[in-house]
Amino acid sequence: AQSVTQLGSHVSVSEGALVLLRCNYSSSVPPYLFWYVQYPNQGLQLLLKYTTGATLVKGINGFEAEFKKSETSFHLTKPSAHMSDAAEYFCAVRGAFGNEKLTFGTGTRLTIIP
Amino acid sequence: DAGVIQSPRHEVTEMGQEVTLRCKPISGHNSLFWYRQTMMRGLELLIYFNNNVPIDDSGMPEDRFSAKMPNASFSTLKIQPSEPRDSAVYFCASNIGGNSPLHFGNGTRLTVT
């Protein structure tokens, strides 16, 4: 079974500051990891994903995440926050084998302070 | 690519009434997922289909909930009878299978009074 824990249900950063959203996972098999973003009144959109290969993954809108197996983490970062980054962010995990479900974290709401 | 289309966007109904939510996945996608989102429980997977066949419905909360996928381009989620605790946003998502990304619709906001 797989699960993810997102530390901090709400994060506020100033415009131009570093964004760091934390995600730790638990998985009994090699994991596939994802970050999704949800804007108000919309469905979720894929930001980036890690399956195999390079552990630093770059996504859309300047976001990136690094898979650290030793820390069971997949934190999301962006060097400089923009007002348009205000949204809810979800980390998700899926097992690498079989027809396994995608399990989402509880989400982190990012607020950007002008 | 029109994306995943859900209807209606909003549904307000009285307790005890039947509610039917509809979803049209992206053409060519062969997996379809129904999720429920609430403040208390976050995103919960209710059921998913692969090639129109239900694969896992363990997330369906009660027998009041049922889902069908009669063909590759249409799915319904039905609640009968509805209860106030069913109030939530229901999302449909699809993908081409495997570890391909999920594409979500904009959701149906259900309010049961």
PDB file of C-alpha atoms in Angstrom:
ATOM      1  CA  ALA A   1       0.000   0.000   0.000  1.00  0.00           C
ATOM      2  CA  GLN A   2       1.061   3.574  -0.604  1.00  0.00           C
ATOM      3  CA  SER A   3       0.384   6.848   1.170  1.00  0.00           C
ATOM      4  CA  VAL A   4       1.597  10.424   1.155  1.00  0.00           C
ATOM      5  CA  THR A   5       1.812  13.011   3.901  1.00  0.00           C
ATOM      6  CA  GLN A   6       1.830  16.691   3.084  1.00  0.00           C
ATOM      7  CA  LEU A   7       3.242  18.798   5.892  1.00  0.00           C
ATOM      8  CA  GLY A   8       1.357  22.051   6.283  1.00  0.00           C
ATOM      9  CA  SER A   9      -2.189  22.462   5.059  1.00  0.00           C
ATOM     10  CA  HIS A  10      -1.548  26.166   4.476  1.00  0.00           C
ATOM     11  CA  VAL A  11       1.653  27.868   3.332  1.00  0.00           C
ATOM     12  CA  SER A  12       2.093  31.612   2.762  1.00  0.00           C
ATOM     13  CA  VAL A  13       5.061  33.144   0.961  1.00  0.00           C
ATOM     14  CA  SER A  14       5.831  36.607  -0.307  1.00  0.00           C
ATOM     15  CA  GLU A  15       5.853  37.290  -4.011  1.00  0.00           C
ATOM     16  CA  GLY A  16       9.358  36.592  -5.294  1.00  0.00           C
ATOM     17  CA  ALA A  17      10.272  34.322  -2.388  1.00  0.00           C
ATOM     18  CA  LEU A  18      11.107  30.638  -2.493  1.00  0.00           C
ATOM     19  CA  VAL A  19       8.193  28.212  -2.518  1.00  0.00           C
ATOM     20  CA  LEU A  20       8.701  24.912  -0.672  1.00  0.00           C
ATOM     21  CA  LEU A  21       5.834  22.455  -0.302  1.00  0.00           C
ATOM     22  CA  ARG A  22       6.656  19.262   1.543  1.00  0.00           C
ATOM     23  CA  CYS A  23       5.615  15.722   0.695  1.00  0.00           C
ATOM     24  CA  ASN A  24       6.726  12.459   2.265  1.00  0.00           C
ATOM     25  CA  TYR A  25       5.615   9.119   0.938  1.00  0.00           C
ATOM     26  CA  SER A  26       5.280   5.576   2.147  1.00  0.00           C
ATOM     27  CA  SER A  27       5.394   2.752  -0.332  1.00  0.00           C
ATOM     28  CA  SER A  28       6.076  -0.976  -0.175  1.00  0.00           C
ATOM     29  CA  VAL A  29       7.204  -0.972  -3.818  1.00  0.00           C
ATOM     30  CA  PRO A  30       9.159   1.548  -5.905  1.00  0.00           C
ATOM     31  CA  PRO A  31       6.905   4.588  -6.118  1.00  0.00           C
ATOM     32  CA  TYR A  32       5.748   6.783  -8.905  1.00  0.00           C
ATOM     33  CA  LEU A  33       5.216  10.290  -7.531  1.00  0.00           C
ATOM     34  CA  PHE A  34       3.186  13.209  -8.811  1.00  0.00           C
ATOM     35  CA  TRP A  35       2.347  16.793  -7.971  1.00  0.00           C
ATOM     36  CA  TYR A  36      -0.979  18.218  -9.095  1.00  0.00           C
ATOM     37  CA  VAL A  37      -2.286  21.783  -8.792  1.00  0.00           C
ATOM     38  CA  GLN A  38      -5.909  22.828  -8.356  1.00  0.00           C
ATOM     39  CA  TYR A  39      -7.078  26.365  -9.089  1.00  0.00           C
ATOM     40  CA  PRO A  40     -10.412  27.539  -7.677  1.00  0.00           C
ATOM     41  CA  ASN A  41     -13.450  25.867  -9.202  1.00  0.00           C
ATOM     42  CA  GLN A  42     -11.326  23.672 -11.431  1.00  0.00           C
ATOM     43  CA  GLY A  43     -10.115  20.108 -11.543  1.00  0.00           C
ATOM     44  CA  LEU A  44      -6.563  19.057 -10.810  1.00  0.00           C
ATOM     45  CA  GLN A  45      -3.791  19.538 -13.359  1.00  0.00           C
ATOM     46  CA  LEU A  46      -0.500  17.672 -13.484  1.00  0.00           C
ATOM     47  CA  LEU A  47       2.518  19.797 -12.505  1.00  0.00           C
ATOM     48  CA  LEU A  48       5.199  17.128 -12.728  1.00  0.00           C
ATOM     49  CA  LYS A  49       5.875  13.457 -12.157  1.00  0.00           C
ATOM     50  CA  TYR A  50       8.686  11.120 -11.193  1.00  0.00           C
ATOM     51  CA  THR A  51       8.685   7.584 -12.525  1.00  0.00           C
ATOM     52  CA  THR A  52      12.258   6.451 -13.134  1.00  0.00           C
ATOM     53  CA  GLY A  53      15.567   8.010 -14.093  1.00  0.00           C
ATOM     54  CA  ALA A  54      16.649  11.490 -13.049  1.00  0.00           C
ATOM     55  CA  THR A  55      15.591  12.291  -9.516  1.00  0.00           C
ATOM     56  CA  LEU A  56      15.229  16.028 -10.127  1.00  0.00           C
ATOM     57  CA  VAL A  57      12.085  16.559 -12.112  1.00  0.00           C
ATOM     58  CA  LYS A  58      11.089  19.815 -13.768  1.00  0.00           C
ATOM     59  CA  GLY A  59       7.472  20.680 -14.356  1.00  0.00           C
ATOM     60  CA  ILE A  60       5.319  23.459 -15.683  1.00  0.00           C
ATOM     61  CA  ASN A  61       5.290  27.049 -14.421  1.00  0.00           C
ATOM     62  CA  GLY A  62       8.863  26.859 -13.097  1.00  0.00           C
ATOM     63  CA  PHE A  63       8.192  24.189 -10.474  1.00  0.00           C
ATOM     64  CA  GLU A  64      10.496  21.291  -9.776  1.00  0.00           C
ATOM     65  CA  ALA A  65      10.703  18.418  -7.305  1.00  0.00           C
ATOM     66  CA  GLU A  66      13.428  16.070  -6.192  1.00  0.00           C
ATOM     67  CA  PHE A  67      12.897  12.415  -5.379  1.00  0.00           C
ATOM     68  CA  LYS A  68      14.995  11.495  -2.347  1.00  0.00           C
ATOM     69  CA  LYS A  69      14.681   7.825  -1.587  1.00  0.00           C
ATOM     70  CA  SER A  70      16.755   8.029   1.602  1.00  0.00           C
ATOM     71  CA  GLU A  71      14.364  10.628   3.000  1.00  0.00           C
ATOM     72  CA  THR A  72      11.212   9.204   1.352  1.00  0.00           C
ATOM     73  CA  SER A  73      10.491  12.730   0.216  1.00  0.00           C
ATOM     74  CA  PHE A  74       9.323  14.478  -2.937  1.00  0.00           C
ATOM     75  CA  HIS A  75       9.222  18.168  -2.006  1.00  0.00           C
ATOM     76  CA  LEU A  76       8.001  20.746  -4.528  1.00  0.00           C
ATOM     77  CA  THR A  77       9.958  23.969  -5.019  1.00  0.00           C
ATOM     78  CA  LYS A  78       9.935  27.125  -7.078  1.00  0.00           C
ATOM     79  CA  PRO A  79      12.688  29.724  -6.738  1.00  0.00           C
ATOM     80  CA  SER A  80      10.476  32.799  -7.036  1.00  0.00           C
ATOM     81  CA  ALA A  81       6.771  32.854  -6.234  1.00  0.00           C
ATOM     82  CA  HIS A  82       4.315  34.600  -8.504  1.00  0.00           C
ATOM     83  CA  MET A  83       0.823  35.744  -7.626  1.00  0.00           C
ATOM     84  CA  SER A  84      -0.584  33.275 -10.147  1.00  0.00           C
ATOM     85  CA  ASP A  85       0.886  30.384  -8.114  1.00  0.00           C
ATOM     86  CA  ALA A  86      -1.830  30.781  -5.484  1.00  0.00           C
ATOM     87  CA  ALA A  87      -3.684  27.466  -5.573  1.00  0.00           C
ATOM     88  CA  GLU A  88      -3.960  24.134  -3.798  1.00  0.00           C
ATOM     89  CA  TYR A  89      -1.231  21.591  -4.413  1.00  0.00           C
ATOM     90  CA  PHE A  90      -1.568  17.838  -4.073  1.00  0.00           C
ATOM     91  CA  CYS A  91       1.143  15.232  -3.846  1.00  0.00           C
ATOM     92  CA  ALA A  92       0.207  11.745  -5.046  1.00  0.00           C
ATOM     93  CA  VAL A  93       1.810   8.300  -5.108  1.00  0.00           C
ATOM     94  CA  ARG A  94       1.252   5.138  -7.063  1.00  0.00           C
ATOM     95  CA  GLY A  95       3.007   1.813  -6.916  1.00  0.00           C
ATOM     96  CA  ALA A  96       5.312   1.042  -9.814  1.00  0.00           C
ATOM     97  CA  PHE A  97       3.834  -2.372 -10.382  1.00  0.00           C
ATOM     98  CA  GLY A  98       0.411  -3.599 -11.219  1.00  0.00           C
ATOM     99  CA  ASN A  99      -2.833  -1.773 -11.662  1.00  0.00           C
ATOM    100  CA  GLU A 100      -2.595   0.252  -8.477  1.00  0.00           C
ATOM    101  CA  LYS A 101      -4.570   3.292  -7.478  1.00  0.00           C
ATOM    102  CA  LEU A 102      -3.213   6.821  -7.341  1.00  0.00           C
ATOM    103  CA  THR A 103      -3.376   7.997  -3.720  1.00  0.00           C
ATOM    104  CA  PHE A 104      -3.494  11.725  -3.031  1.00  0.00           C
ATOM    105  CA  GLY A 105      -2.308  13.687  -0.034  1.00  0.00           C
ATOM    106  CA  THR A 106      -4.601  16.081   1.798  1.00  0.00           C
ATOM    107  CA  GLY A 107      -3.330  19.094  -0.095  1.00  0.00           C
ATOM    108  CA  THR A 108      -1.477  22.318   0.738  1.00  0.00           C
ATOM    109  CA  ARG A 109      -3.080  25.665   0.055  1.00  0.00           C
ATOM    110  CA  LEU A 110      -0.469  28.162  -1.144  1.00  0.00           C
ATOM    111  CA  THR A 111      -1.109  31.860  -0.561  1.00  0.00           C
ATOM    112  CA  ILE A 112       1.108  34.501  -2.152  1.00  0.00           C
ATOM    113  CA  ILE A 113       1.557  37.746  -0.238  1.00  0.00           C
ATOM    114  CA  PRO A 114       1.984  40.809  -2.477  1.00  0.00           C
TER     115      PRO A 114
ATOM    116  CA  ASP B   1      -8.928  18.186 -27.190  1.00  0.00           C
ATOM    117  CA  ALA B   2     -12.016  19.234 -25.249  1.00  0.00           C
ATOM    118  CA  GLY B   3     -10.799  17.718 -22.023  1.00  0.00           C
ATOM    119  CA  VAL B   4     -12.902  15.724 -19.605  1.00  0.00           C
ATOM    120  CA  ILE B   5     -16.432  17.088 -19.585  1.00  0.00           C
ATOM    121  CA  GLN B   6     -18.656  16.820 -16.546  1.00  0.00           C
ATOM    122  CA  SER B   7     -22.256  17.825 -16.132  1.00  0.00           C
ATOM    123  CA  PRO B   8     -23.894  19.474 -14.402  1.00  0.00           C
ATOM    124  CA  ARG B   9     -21.389  21.914 -12.846  1.00  0.00           C
ATOM    125  CA  HIS B  10     -23.683  22.490  -9.910  1.00  0.00           C
ATOM    126  CA  GLU B  11     -26.499  20.381  -8.521  1.00  0.00           C
ATOM    127  CA  VAL B  12     -28.733  21.284  -5.627  1.00  0.00           C
ATOM    128  CA  THR B  13     -31.231  18.684  -4.527  1.00  0.00           C
ATOM    129  CA  GLU B  14     -33.290  17.687  -1.548  1.00  0.00           C
ATOM    130  CA  MET B  15     -32.531  14.755   0.675  1.00  0.00           C
ATOM    131  CA  GLY B  16     -34.025  11.558  -0.679  1.00  0.00           C
ATOM    132  CA  GLN B  17     -33.869  12.562  -4.319  1.00  0.00           C
ATOM    133  CA  GLU B  18     -31.909  10.690  -6.954  1.00  0.00           C
ATOM    134  CA  VAL B  19     -28.850  12.432  -8.353  1.00  0.00           C
ATOM    135  CA  THR B  20     -27.035  11.508 -11.560  1.00  0.00           C
ATOM    136  CA  LEU B  21     -23.639  12.952 -12.414  1.00  0.00           C
ATOM    137  CA  ARG B  22     -22.263  12.590 -15.921  1.00  0.00           C
ATOM    138  CA  CYS B  23     -18.817  12.375 -17.413  1.00  0.00           C
ATOM    139  CA  LYS B  24     -17.367  12.282 -20.897  1.00  0.00           C
ATOM    140  CA  PRO B  25     -13.692  11.242 -20.849  1.00  0.00           C
ATOM    141  CA  ILE B  26     -11.094  12.348 -23.338  1.00  0.00           C
ATOM    142  CA  SER B  27     -11.374  10.403 -26.562  1.00  0.00           C
ATOM    143  CA  GLY B  28      -8.857   7.555 -26.652  1.00  0.00           C
ATOM    144  CA  HIS B  29      -8.490   7.361 -22.882  1.00  0.00           C
ATOM    145  CA  ASN B  30      -9.353   3.902 -21.645  1.00  0.00           C
ATOM    146  CA  SER B  31      -9.327   4.455 -17.894  1.00  0.00           C
ATOM    147  CA  LEU B  32     -11.893   6.540 -16.039  1.00  0.00           C
ATOM    148  CA  PHE B  33     -11.947   7.521 -12.385  1.00  0.00           C
ATOM    149  CA  TRP B  34     -14.566   9.040 -10.096  1.00  0.00           C
ATOM    150  CA  TYR B  35     -13.282  11.049  -7.108  1.00  0.00           C
ATOM    151  CA  ARG B  36     -15.065  12.886  -4.309  1.00  0.00           C
ATOM    152  CA  GLN B  37     -13.518  15.950  -2.664  1.00  0.00           C
ATOM    153  CA  THR B  38     -14.548  17.282   0.738  1.00  0.00           C
ATOM    154  CA  MET B  39     -12.860  19.500   3.286  1.00  0.00           C
ATOM    155  CA  MET B  40     -12.895  16.739   5.863  1.00  0.00           C
ATOM    156  CA  ARG B  41     -11.598  13.826   3.800  1.00  0.00           C
ATOM    157  CA  GLY B  42      -9.821  15.450   0.869  1.00  0.00           C
ATOM    158  CA  LEU B  43      -9.793  13.543  -2.418  1.00  0.00           C
ATOM    159  CA  GLU B  44     -11.215  10.048  -2.262  1.00  0.00           C
ATOM    160  CA  LEU B  45     -11.233   7.596  -5.140  1.00  0.00           C
ATOM    161  CA  LEU B  46     -14.722   6.132  -5.415  1.00  0.00           C
ATOM    162  CA  ILE B  47     -14.377   3.803  -8.398  1.00  0.00           C
ATOM    163  CA  TYR B  48     -12.376   3.360 -11.543  1.00  0.00           C
ATOM    164  CA  PHE B  49     -12.956   1.671 -14.876  1.00  0.00           C
ATOM    165  CA  ASN B  50     -10.576   0.233 -17.407  1.00  0.00           C
ATOM    166  CA  ASN B  51     -11.932  -0.371 -20.900  1.00  0.00           C
ATOM    167  CA  ASN B  52     -15.440   0.275 -19.538  1.00  0.00           C
ATOM    168  CA  VAL B  53     -15.120  -2.448 -16.896  1.00  0.00           C
ATOM    169  CA  PRO B  54     -15.198  -1.529 -13.196  1.00  0.00           C
ATOM    170  CA  ILE B  55     -11.842  -2.530 -11.716  1.00  0.00           C
ATOM    171  CA  ASP B  56     -12.063  -1.300  -8.141  1.00  0.00           C
ATOM    172  CA  ASP B  57     -15.177   0.049  -6.448  1.00  0.00           C
ATOM    173  CA  SER B  58     -13.915  -0.328  -2.897  1.00  0.00           C
ATOM    174  CA  GLY B  59     -14.146   3.418  -2.404  1.00  0.00           C
ATOM    175  CA  MET B  60     -17.860   3.589  -3.060  1.00  0.00           C
ATOM    176  CA  PRO B  61     -19.214   4.571   0.342  1.00  0.00           C
ATOM    177  CA  GLU B  62     -22.550   2.790   0.350  1.00  0.00           C
ATOM    178  CA  ASP B  63     -25.016   0.897  -1.777  1.00  0.00           C
ATOM    179  CA  ARG B  64     -26.706   4.214  -2.438  1.00  0.00           C
ATOM    180  CA  PHE B  65     -23.836   4.940  -4.817  1.00  0.00           C
ATOM    181  CA  SER B  66     -23.561   3.256  -8.194  1.00  0.00           C
ATOM    182  CA  ALA B  67     -21.511   3.946 -11.310  1.00  0.00           C
ATOM    183  CA  LYS B  68     -21.781   2.755 -14.875  1.00  0.00           C
ATOM    184  CA  MET B  69     -19.761   3.084 -18.019  1.00  0.00           C
ATOM    185  CA  PRO B  70     -21.915   1.826 -20.891  1.00  0.00           C
ATOM    186  CA  ASN B  71     -19.375   2.826 -23.527  1.00  0.00           C
ATOM    187  CA  ALA B  72     -15.946   4.390 -23.897  1.00  0.00           C
ATOM    188  CA  SER B  73     -17.270   7.922 -24.090  1.00  0.00           C
ATOM    189  CA  PHE B  74     -19.717   8.120 -21.201  1.00  0.00           C
ATOM    190  CA  SER B  75     -19.987   7.348 -17.504  1.00  0.00           C
ATOM    191  CA  THR B  76     -22.506   8.124 -14.785  1.00  0.00           C
ATOM    192  CA  LEU B  77     -22.352   8.236 -11.022  1.00  0.00           C
ATOM    193  CA  LYS B  78     -25.716   7.883  -9.360  1.00  0.00           C
ATOM    194  CA  ILE B  79     -26.713   8.496  -5.768  1.00  0.00           C
ATOM    195  CA  GLN B  80     -30.089   7.180  -4.703  1.00  0.00           C
ATOM    196  CA  PRO B  81     -31.390   8.311  -2.294  1.00  0.00           C
ATOM    197  CA  SER B  82     -29.163  11.304  -1.667  1.00  0.00           C
ATOM    198  CA  GLU B  83     -28.303  12.531   1.837  1.00  0.00           C
ATOM    199  CA  PRO B  84     -26.851  15.831   3.117  1.00  0.00           C
ATOM    200  CA  ARG B  85     -23.536  14.121   3.897  1.00  0.00           C
ATOM    201  CA  ASP B  86     -23.136  13.405   0.193  1.00  0.00           C
ATOM    202  CA  SER B  87     -22.572  17.125  -0.392  1.00  0.00           C
ATOM    203  CA  ALA B  88     -19.147  17.432  -2.027  1.00  0.00           C
ATOM    204  CA  VAL B  89     -17.408  18.132  -5.303  1.00  0.00           C
ATOM    205  CA  TYR B  90     -17.327  15.066  -7.512  1.00  0.00           C
ATOM    206  CA  PHE B  91     -14.565  14.823 -10.087  1.00  0.00           C
ATOM    207  CA  CYS B  92     -14.218  12.578 -13.067  1.00  0.00           C
ATOM    208  CA  ALA B  93     -10.756  11.923 -14.508  1.00  0.00           C
ATOM    209  CA  SER B  94      -9.395   9.855 -17.359  1.00  0.00           C
ATOM    210  CA  ASN B  95      -6.072   8.649 -18.706  1.00  0.00           C
ATOM    211  CA  ILE B  96      -4.657   6.302 -21.307  1.00  0.00           C
ATOM    212  CA  GLY B  97      -3.808   3.817 -18.584  1.00  0.00           C
ATOM    213  CA  GLY B  98      -0.703   2.809 -16.693  1.00  0.00           C
ATOM    214  CA  ASN B  99       1.166   5.721 -15.147  1.00  0.00           C
ATOM    215  CA  SER B 100       0.025   8.328 -17.617  1.00  0.00           C
ATOM    216  CA  PRO B 101      -1.235  11.526 -15.973  1.00  0.00           C
ATOM    217  CA  LEU B 102      -4.840  11.864 -14.948  1.00  0.00           C
ATOM    218  CA  HIS B 103      -6.862  14.536 -16.735  1.00  0.00           C
ATOM    219  CA  PHE B 104      -9.574  15.928 -14.510  1.00  0.00           C
ATOM    220  CA  GLY B 105     -12.865  17.524 -15.359  1.00  0.00           C
ATOM    221  CA  ASN B 106     -13.959  20.710 -13.611  1.00  0.00           C
ATOM    222  CA  GLY B 107     -16.149  18.778 -11.210  1.00  0.00           C
ATOM    223  CA  THR B 108     -19.778  18.773 -10.139  1.00  0.00           C
ATOM    224  CA  ARG B 109     -20.543  20.613  -6.921  1.00  0.00           C
ATOM    225  CA  LEU B 110     -23.368  18.691  -5.246  1.00  0.00           C
ATOM    226  CA  THR B 111     -25.398  20.191  -2.445  1.00  0.00           C
ATOM    227  CA  VAL B 112     -28.002  18.036  -0.739  1.00  0.00           C
ATOM    228  CA  THR B 113     -30.336  19.936   1.570  1.00  0.00           C
TER     229      THR B 113
END
